[in-house]
């Protein structure tokens, strides 16, 4: 009995640190509707700054706790600068666009931390006065764990008081519910948002600082916590701080006991819990309907058919690409295949997000299922490349059919996070099921058939498949089915009112997007010759998301532009030292120059040029 | 008309980034180009010392007149921790830079991806750092060789020491991925062979770099093992040591720990370094052989810091390449492969080693010793050099583990 009690305490201590990481994220999203990918980076900065302060002061109990607060304050100021310099300029951008900016910040902060603190892990001191264990029912319990168990609820109580007993808190809660109304009442939203960002960032910094006595400070901290922080926030219900606390306790305590029975479960446990919660409660434990949507963007202009001239330009581009083997070296073709795969993947995600209005954080699931479907068809079923090229998209379709059924019941960030959970669960199974998938050693030797194995032949094959897929998606967008999806995206209520079974159509759209992502994964598998669980990973999903958002979600050309720019810049920039800083800075520059994405930016540039040359009169 | 021009201008602008890839540089004939790929941004703690190691080796070779009068040029790229990117880079090195061979990689999956690529493209690949047994055994191929002592070898070195303990009930803790699983399987097999009376009573599989150390430690404690075999490393190791010592998991309980003696992982533990853990690793400047002292001095002079495990792996990679190029009749892959078979590296900071013809594994060894805090600095003490050849299956047995070609 005493053993289980001690295990419970261990779980509760973990819950406190998880809550401290997640609560700031919840506050920031609740108020500003920004999905802040850089939250993990703020957490990491908190740990590094606290390490520096505590080790430099070396002043016992006082120095330690002073270091904690100093780190929280410093990170709060970093967050304030982020909001003031970058994010403030993006509040009118399309839903979730700010996510691209925070992604750029993640890259920048990684290299800044590397430059300042170096590559080696730093083990900070234990908390003075709390460095030992006490015996509770005979079991040793670290004193610091007990302190954490206290700090978590204290912070929760502090936030509650702030939100319910101060005027600022009341305004923040009002803004969480109806921003426009608060603005109409004469409250300066900018000030409110800045303050919320400061608070959220400071809490992330505090969470990082309080980790020092428990773990070494390292450059992996940012990406290690970010997914779990989102999971906690979503399980609790977006914007609900108390919900985040309950979710943190749920996950941590479950994990503490699960490792006793089934140690491998840790890898996917949070995502399984999230999937179950979201299937049962579509808005998380304490979330309200509508709490999962980003800031309302500008209403979207209907898509127009391409003009004759546009078609000609497009045809010219495609022809130029197809003619490139005549002039370009082998490596250019290899890069172009990567580009085509990225374009098809981004286009399929754009079809889901931009056309269908279903945001996905886990689109890599279908890309990866396609890649694994093709690889397994070759390795296990012994099919040739032709058969595998059918098996890949079919597998993607099947996966999307299953997950889509659950996902279309949700909306906004909840839907996005359920797709993430699906992707992570598939990833976990692939990772663990060594006999079939090879685990993280992957599947090797998935090379194209001899006739397609030359770089030129495979380039043409990939071009035919990917351009064909993109063309098919375009056709669908302009078909009645596409109109229906767009109608459902813009006004689900009206769509239902005129008798459309929206969910069923969204399910079909989800499946189509999954199929084409699977097709992209298939082309990818044969171009690389091997498949690893990374293709299902969060990084792959995020890359797709960034391509779509960066390109511009309101235009069909957006994902293609975004994929092109992303792949080419990354290939070029990763040759340099501190390339993540440069890459992040480029992304930030693009985001600030074109808050409506590359497609929107180019469109404005075109209009500007036309106005200056007076060409507009011709139309 | 004006508009058409604009459009073509825009098109040309969009194609600009491709230009860089169009103009392939004419491969200079007076130098030997070698490609190098590693996870420099993903795992800087290990790969930075590694890079310094091979750079030092490269500078020494070129200062000494190169190979048969030709200088070596290494094109080094960051794989960003992604196997697909690593393959793209490898393709570029082969098709555009006309690299003679490729070496490097740290993560096992990237090592496997590049190894499969080298097989497809008939290019020699020297896997410097990945530990996975699959690279030379179950997925071995004609074009891939591996330098660093593998998971199996290092686990076998520890099993030999573990067999000398009284402990009968063992618990294991390892990160939940291929490296951790291989390391546990190899240790179990070797220890059971040496000591049929041992039993394994508990195993913990925390996710790599995300260990819930408190819960893991308590689960191990609950099994009341006589001894513990640990495979966690880097940040996970620090957390495990901290939570374990505060919960008295290591009181009167021997711990056998893979790689924990490597300075990359040992130094961050600072004054919390556990006392007397049996580890594999690298004692750095404490090694007093002539070859090592010369290396260590040169390294410190060049970089202003003592060498780490990565440094020695990087340096020995370069020594291997030097020996290879001196022995090979030409830079054609077939000649290189012929030279790699049984290639001897007569002298290195860690002593001589060779590449076995049967399974392409180098016989470079590792150091086995105990952890201790000496004058406030974490160190390996009572260490001995374990020759890699002593912990490998015979060449005939190893050849059987490889797929037929």
Coordinates of N, CA, C and O in Angstrom, one line a residue, chain A residues 225-351:
Chain A
X225 N 9.0 18.9 -24.8 CA 7.8 19.2 -24.0 C 6.6 19.7 -24.8 O 5.5 19.6 -24.4
X226 N 6.9 20.2 -26.0 CA 5.9 21.0 -26.6 C 4.6 20.2 -27.0 O 3.5 20.6 -26.7
X227 N 4.9 18.9 -27.5 CA 3.7 18.1 -27.9 C 2.9 17.8 -26.6 O 1.7 17.9 -26.6
X228 N 3.6 17.4 -25.5 CA 2.9 17.1 -24.3 C 2.1 18.3 -23.7 O 1.0 18.1 -23.2
X229 N 2.7 19.4 -23.8 CA 2.1 20.6 -23.3 C 0.7 20.9 -24.1 O -0.3 21.1 -23.5
X230 N 0.8 20.7 -25.4 CA -0.4 20.9 -26.2 C -1.5 19.8 -25.8 O -2.7 20.1 -25.7
X231 N -1.0 18.6 -25.6 CA -1.9 17.5 -25.2 C -2.7 17.9 -23.9 O -3.9 17.7 -23.8
X232 N -1.9 18.3 -22.9 CA -2.5 18.7 -21.6 C -3.5 19.8 -21.8 O -4.6 19.7 -21.3
X233 N -3.2 20.8 -22.6 CA -4.1 21.9 -22.8 C -5.4 21.5 -23.5 O -6.5 21.9 -23.1
X234 N -5.2 20.6 -24.5 CA -6.4 20.2 -25.2 C -7.3 19.2 -24.4 O -8.5 19.4 -24.4
X235 N -6.6 18.3 -23.7 CA -7.5 17.4 -22.8 C -8.3 18.3 -21.8 O -9.5 18.0 -21.6
X236 N -7.6 19.3 -21.3 CA -8.3 20.1 -20.3 C -9.4 21.0 -20.9 O -10.3 21.4 -20.2
X237 N -9.2 21.3 -22.2 CA -10.1 22.2 -22.9 C -9.4 23.5 -23.1 O -8.9 24.1 -22.1
X238 N -9.3 23.9 -24.4 CA -8.5 25.1 -24.7 C -8.9 26.3 -23.8 O -10.1 26.6 -23.8
X239 N -7.9 26.9 -23.2 CA -8.2 28.1 -22.5 C -8.7 27.9 -21.0 O -8.8 28.8 -20.3
X240 N -8.8 26.6 -20.6 CA -9.2 26.3 -19.3 C -8.0 25.9 -18.4 O -7.5 24.9 -18.6
X241 N -7.6 26.8 -17.5 CA -6.4 26.5 -16.8 C -6.7 25.4 -15.8 O -5.8 24.5 -15.6
X242 N -7.8 25.4 -15.1 CA -8.1 24.3 -14.2 C -8.2 23.0 -15.0 O -7.7 21.9 -14.5
X243 N -8.7 23.0 -16.2 CA -8.7 21.8 -17.0 C -7.3 21.3 -17.3 O -7.1 20.1 -17.2
X244 N -6.4 22.2 -17.5 CA -5.0 21.8 -17.8 C -4.5 21.1 -16.5 O -3.7 20.1 -16.7
X245 N -4.8 21.6 -15.4 CA -4.3 21.0 -14.1 C -4.9 19.6 -14.0 O -4.1 18.6 -13.8
X246 N -6.2 19.4 -14.2 CA -6.8 18.1 -14.1 C -6.1 17.1 -15.2 O -5.8 16.0 -14.9
X247 N -5.9 17.7 -16.4 CA -5.3 16.8 -17.4 C -3.9 16.4 -17.1 O -3.5 15.3 -17.3
X248 N -3.1 17.4 -16.5 CA -1.8 17.0 -16.1 C -1.7 15.9 -15.1 O -0.9 15.0 -15.1
X249 N -2.6 16.0 -14.1 CA -2.7 15.0 -13.1 C -3.1 13.6 -13.7 O -2.5 12.6 -13.4
X250 N -4.1 13.7 -14.6 CA -4.6 12.5 -15.2 C -3.4 11.7 -15.9 O -3.2 10.5 -15.7
X251 N -2.7 12.5 -16.8 CA -1.7 11.9 -17.6 C -0.5 11.4 -16.7 O 0.0 10.2 -16.8
X252 N -0.1 12.2 -15.8 CA 1.1 11.9 -15.0 C 0.8 10.7 -14.1 O 1.7 9.8 -13.9
X253 N -0.3 10.7 -13.4 CA -0.6 9.6 -12.5 C -0.8 8.3 -13.3 O -0.3 7.2 -12.9
X254 N -1.5 8.4 -14.4 CA -1.7 7.2 -15.2 C -0.3 6.6 -15.6 O -0.1 5.4 -15.6
X255 N 0.6 7.5 -16.0 CA 1.9 7.1 -16.5 C 2.7 6.4 -15.3 O 3.3 5.4 -15.5
X256 N 2.6 7.0 -14.1 CA 3.3 6.5 -13.0 C 2.9 5.0 -12.7 O 3.8 4.2 -12.3
X257 N 1.6 4.7 -12.9 CA 1.2 3.4 -12.6 C 1.4 2.5 -13.8 O 1.6 1.3 -13.7
X258 N 1.2 3.1 -15.0 CA 1.3 2.3 -16.2 C 2.7 1.7 -16.4 O 2.8 0.5 -16.9
X259 N 3.8 2.4 -16.0 CA 5.1 1.9 -16.2 C 5.4 0.6 -15.4 O 6.2 -0.2 -15.7
X260 N 4.6 0.4 -14.3 CA 4.7 -0.7 -13.5 C 4.3 -2.0 -14.2 O 4.8 -3.1 -14.1
X261 N 3.2 -1.8 -15.1 CA 2.6 -3.0 -15.7 C 3.2 -3.1 -17.1 O 3.5 -4.2 -17.6
X262 N 3.2 -2.0 -17.9 CA 3.5 -2.1 -19.3 C 4.5 -1.0 -19.6 O 4.1 0.1 -20.1
X263 N 5.8 -1.1 -19.3 CA 6.7 0.0 -19.4 C 6.8 0.7 -20.8 O 7.1 1.8 -20.9
X264 N 6.5 -0.1 -21.9 CA 6.6 0.5 -23.2 C 5.5 1.6 -23.5 O 5.7 2.4 -24.4
X265 N 4.5 1.6 -22.7 CA 3.3 2.5 -23.0 C 3.7 4.0 -22.9 O 3.0 4.8 -23.6
X266 N 4.7 4.3 -22.2 CA 5.0 5.8 -22.0 C 5.0 6.5 -23.3 O 4.7 7.7 -23.4
X267 N 5.5 5.8 -24.3 CA 5.8 6.4 -25.6 C 4.5 7.1 -26.2 O 4.6 8.1 -26.9
X268 N 3.3 6.5 -26.0 CA 2.1 7.0 -26.6 C 1.0 7.4 -25.6 O 0.0 7.9 -26.0
X269 N 1.3 7.1 -24.4 CA 0.2 7.2 -23.4 C -0.5 8.6 -23.4 O -1.8 8.6 -23.5
X270 N 0.2 9.7 -23.4 CA -0.6 11.0 -23.5 C -1.5 11.1 -24.7 O -2.6 11.6 -24.6
X271 N -1.0 10.6 -25.8 CA -1.8 10.7 -27.0 C -3.0 9.8 -27.0 O -4.1 10.1 -27.5
X272 N -2.9 8.6 -26.4 CA -4.0 7.7 -26.3 C -5.1 8.3 -25.4 O -6.3 8.3 -25.7
X273 N -4.6 8.9 -24.2 CA -5.5 9.6 -23.3 C -6.3 10.7 -24.0 O -7.5 10.8 -24.0
X274 N -5.5 11.5 -24.8 CA -6.1 12.6 -25.5 C -7.2 12.1 -26.5 O -8.3 12.6 -26.6
X275 N -6.8 11.0 -27.3 CA -7.8 10.5 -28.3 C -9.0 10.1 -27.6 O -10.1 10.4 -28.0
X276 N -8.9 9.3 -26.5 CA -10.1 8.9 -25.8 C -11.0 10.0 -25.3 O -12.2 10.1 -25.5
X277 N -10.3 11.0 -24.7 CA -11.0 12.2 -24.1 C -11.8 12.9 -25.3 O -12.9 13.2 -25.2
X278 N -11.0 13.1 -26.4 CA -11.7 13.9 -27.5 C -12.8 13.2 -28.2 O -13.8 13.8 -28.6
X279 N -12.7 11.8 -28.2 CA -13.7 11.1 -28.9 C -15.0 11.2 -28.0 O -16.1 11.3 -28.4
X280 N -14.8 11.1 -26.7 CA -15.9 11.2 -25.7 C -16.4 12.6 -25.5 O -17.6 12.9 -25.4
X281 N -15.5 13.5 -25.4 CA -15.8 14.9 -25.2 C -15.1 15.8 -26.2 O -14.0 16.2 -26.0
X282 N -15.9 16.2 -27.2 CA -15.2 16.9 -28.4 C -14.6 18.3 -28.0 O -13.8 18.8 -28.8
X283 N -14.8 18.8 -26.8 CA -14.2 20.1 -26.5 C -13.3 19.9 -25.3 O -13.1 20.9 -24.5
X284 N -12.7 18.7 -25.1 CA -11.9 18.5 -23.9 C -12.8 18.4 -22.7 O -14.0 18.5 -22.7
X285 N -12.1 18.3 -21.5 CA -12.8 18.1 -20.3 C -13.6 19.3 -19.9 O -14.8 19.2 -19.5
X286 N -13.0 20.5 -20.0 CA -13.7 21.7 -19.5 C -13.8 22.8 -20.5 O -14.1 23.9 -20.2
X287 N -13.6 22.4 -21.8 CA -13.6 23.4 -22.8 C -15.1 23.7 -23.2 O -16.0 22.9 -23.1
X288 N -15.3 24.9 -23.8 CA -16.6 25.3 -24.2 C -16.6 25.1 -25.8 O -15.6 25.3 -26.4
X289 N -17.8 24.9 -26.3 CA -17.9 24.9 -27.8 C -17.4 26.1 -28.4 O -17.6 27.2 -27.8
X290 N -16.6 26.0 -29.4 CA -16.1 27.2 -30.1 C -14.7 27.6 -29.5 O -14.0 28.4 -30.0
X291 N -14.3 26.9 -28.3 CA -13.1 27.3 -27.7 C -11.9 26.9 -28.5 O -10.8 27.3 -28.2
X292 N -12.1 26.0 -29.5 CA -10.9 25.5 -30.2 C -10.6 26.2 -31.5 O -9.9 25.7 -32.3
X293 N -11.2 27.4 -31.7 CA -11.0 28.0 -33.0 C -10.0 29.2 -32.8 O -10.0 29.9 -31.8
X294 N -9.2 29.4 -33.8 CA -8.3 30.5 -33.8 C -9.0 31.8 -34.0 O -10.2 31.8 -34.1
X295 N -8.2 32.8 -34.1 CA -8.9 34.1 -34.3 C -9.6 34.1 -35.6 O -9.2 33.6 -36.6
X296 N -10.8 34.7 -35.6 CA -11.5 34.8 -36.9 C -10.8 35.7 -37.9 O -10.4 36.8 -37.6
X297 N -10.5 35.1 -39.0 CA -9.7 35.9 -40.0 C -10.6 36.7 -40.9 O -11.8 36.7 -40.7
X298 N -10.0 37.3 -41.9 CA -10.9 37.9 -42.9 C -11.7 36.9 -43.6 O -11.2 35.8 -43.9
X299 N -13.0 37.2 -43.9 CA -13.7 36.2 -44.7 C -13.0 35.9 -46.0 O -12.5 36.8 -46.6
X300 N -13.1 34.7 -46.4 CA -12.3 34.3 -47.6 C -13.1 34.6 -48.9 O -14.2 34.3 -49.0
X301 N -12.3 35.1 -49.8 CA -12.9 35.4 -51.2 C -13.1 34.0 -51.9 O -12.3 33.2 -51.7
X302 N -14.2 33.9 -52.6 CA -14.4 32.6 -53.3 C -13.2 32.4 -54.3 O -12.6 33.3 -54.8
X303 N -12.9 31.1 -54.5 CA -11.8 30.8 -55.4 C -12.3 31.1 -56.8 O -13.4 30.8 -57.2
X304 N -11.4 31.6 -57.6 CA -11.8 31.9 -59.0 C -11.1 30.9 -59.9 O -10.0 30.4 -59.6
X305 N -11.7 30.6 -61.0 CA -11.0 29.8 -62.0 C -9.8 30.6 -62.6 O -9.8 31.8 -62.6
X306 N -8.8 29.9 -63.0 CA -7.6 30.6 -63.5 C -7.9 31.2 -64.8 O -8.6 30.7 -65.7
X307 N -7.3 32.4 -65.0 CA -7.5 33.1 -66.3 C -6.7 32.3 -67.4 O -5.8 31.5 -67.1
X308 N -7.0 32.6 -68.6 CA -6.3 32.0 -69.7 C -4.8 32.2 -69.6 O -4.0 31.3 -69.8
X309 N -4.4 33.4 -69.2 CA -3.0 33.7 -69.1 C -2.3 32.9 -68.0 O -1.2 32.4 -68.2
X310 N -3.1 32.8 -66.9 CA -2.6 32.1 -65.8 C -2.3 30.6 -66.2 O -1.3 30.1 -65.9
X311 N -3.3 30.1 -67.0 CA -3.1 28.7 -67.4 C -1.8 28.6 -68.3 O -1.1 27.6 -68.1
X312 N -1.6 29.6 -69.1 CA -0.5 29.5 -70.0 C 0.8 29.5 -69.2 O 1.8 28.7 -69.4
X313 N 0.8 30.4 -68.2 CA 2.0 30.5 -67.4 C 2.3 29.2 -66.6 O 3.4 28.7 -66.6
X314 N 1.2 28.6 -66.1 CA 1.3 27.4 -65.4 C 1.9 26.3 -66.3 O 2.8 25.5 -66.0
X315 N 1.3 26.2 -67.5 CA 1.7 25.2 -68.5 C 3.2 25.4 -68.8 O 4.0 24.4 -68.9
X316 N 3.6 26.7 -68.9 CA 5.0 26.9 -69.2 C 5.9 26.4 -68.1 O 7.0 25.8 -68.4
X317 N 5.5 26.7 -66.9 CA 6.3 26.3 -65.7 C 6.4 24.7 -65.7 O 7.5 24.2 -65.5
X318 N 5.3 24.1 -65.9 CA 5.3 22.6 -65.9 C 6.2 22.1 -67.0 O 7.0 21.2 -66.8
X319 N 6.1 22.7 -68.2 CA 6.9 22.2 -69.3 C 8.4 22.5 -69.0 O 9.2 21.6 -69.3
X320 N 8.7 23.6 -68.4 CA 10.1 23.9 -68.1 C 10.6 22.9 -67.1 O 11.7 22.4 -67.2
X321 N 9.8 22.5 -66.2 CA 10.2 21.5 -65.2 C 10.4 20.1 -65.9 O 11.4 19.5 -65.7
X322 N 9.5 19.8 -66.8 CA 9.6 18.5 -67.5 C 10.8 18.5 -68.4 O 11.4 17.4 -68.7
X323 N 11.2 19.7 -68.9 CA 12.4 19.7 -69.8 C 13.7 19.8 -69.0 O 14.7 19.6 -69.6
X324 N 13.6 20.0 -67.7 CA 14.8 20.2 -66.9 C 15.9 19.1 -67.0 O 17.1 19.3 -67.0
X325 N 15.5 17.8 -67.2 CA 16.5 16.7 -67.3 C 17.5 17.0 -68.4 O 18.6 16.6 -68.4
X326 N 17.1 17.7 -69.5 CA 18.0 18.0 -70.6 C 19.1 18.9 -70.2 O 20.2 18.7 -70.7
X327 N 18.9 19.8 -69.3 CA 19.9 20.7 -68.9 C 20.5 20.5 -67.5 O 21.7 20.8 -67.2
X328 N 19.7 20.0 -66.6 CA 20.1 19.9 -65.2 C 20.9 18.7 -64.9 O 20.8 17.6 -65.6
X329 N 21.7 18.7 -63.8 CA 22.5 17.6 -63.4 C 21.6 16.6 -62.6 O 20.4 16.9 -62.3
X330 N 22.1 15.4 -62.3 CA 21.4 14.4 -61.6 C 20.8 14.9 -60.3 O 19.7 14.6 -59.9
X331 N 21.6 15.7 -59.6 CA 21.2 16.1 -58.3 C 20.0 17.0 -58.3 O 19.1 16.9 -57.5
X332 N 19.9 17.9 -59.3 CA 18.8 18.8 -59.5 C 17.5 17.9 -59.6 O 16.5 18.3 -59.0
X333 N 17.6 16.8 -60.3 CA 16.4 16.0 -60.5 C 16.0 15.4 -59.2 O 14.8 15.3 -58.9
X334 N 17.0 15.0 -58.4 CA 16.7 14.4 -57.1 C 16.0 15.4 -56.2 O 15.0 15.1 -55.5
X335 N 16.5 16.6 -56.2 CA 15.9 17.7 -55.5 C 14.5 18.0 -56.0 O 13.5 18.2 -55.2
X336 N 14.3 17.9 -57.3 CA 13.0 18.2 -57.9 C 12.0 17.1 -57.4 O 10.8 17.4 -57.2
X337 N 12.5 15.9 -57.3 CA 11.5 14.8 -56.8 C 11.1 15.1 -55.4 O 9.9 15.1 -55.1
X338 N 12.1 15.5 -54.6 CA 11.7 16.0 -53.2 C 10.7 17.1 -53.2 O 9.7 17.1 -52.5
X339 N 10.9 18.0 -54.2 CA 10.0 19.2 -54.3 C 8.6 18.7 -54.7 O 7.6 19.2 -54.1
X340 N 8.5 17.8 -55.7 CA 7.2 17.3 -56.1 C 6.5 16.6 -55.0 O 5.3 16.8 -54.8
X341 N 7.2 15.8 -54.3 CA 6.6 15.1 -53.2 C 6.1 16.1 -52.1 O 4.9 15.9 -51.7
X342 N 6.9 17.1 -51.8 CA 6.4 18.1 -50.8 C 5.2 18.8 -51.4 O 4.3 19.1 -50.6
X343 N 5.2 19.1 -52.6 CA 4.1 19.8 -53.2 C 2.8 19.0 -53.1 O 1.7 19.5 -52.7
X344 N 2.9 17.8 -53.5 CA 1.7 16.9 -53.4 C 1.2 16.8 -52.0 O 0.0 16.9 -51.7
X345 N 2.1 16.6 -51.1 CA 1.8 16.4 -49.7 C 1.1 17.7 -49.2 O 0.1 17.7 -48.5
X346 N 1.7 18.9 -49.5 CA 1.2 20.1 -49.0 C -0.2 20.4 -49.7 O -1.1 20.9 -49.1
X347 N -0.3 20.0 -51.0 CA -1.6 20.3 -51.7 C -2.7 19.4 -51.0 O -3.8 19.9 -50.8
X348 N -2.3 18.2 -50.6 CA -3.4 17.4 -50.0 C -3.8 17.9 -48.6 O -4.9 17.9 -48.2
X349 N -2.8 18.5 -47.9 CA -3.1 19.1 -46.6 C -3.9 20.3 -46.8 O -4.8 20.6 -46.1
X350 N -3.5 21.1 -47.8 CA -4.3 22.3 -48.1 C -5.7 22.0 -48.5 O -6.7 22.7 -48.1
X351 N -5.9 20.9 -49.2 CA -7.3 20.5 -49.6 C -8.1 20.3 -48.3 O -9.2 20.7 -48.2

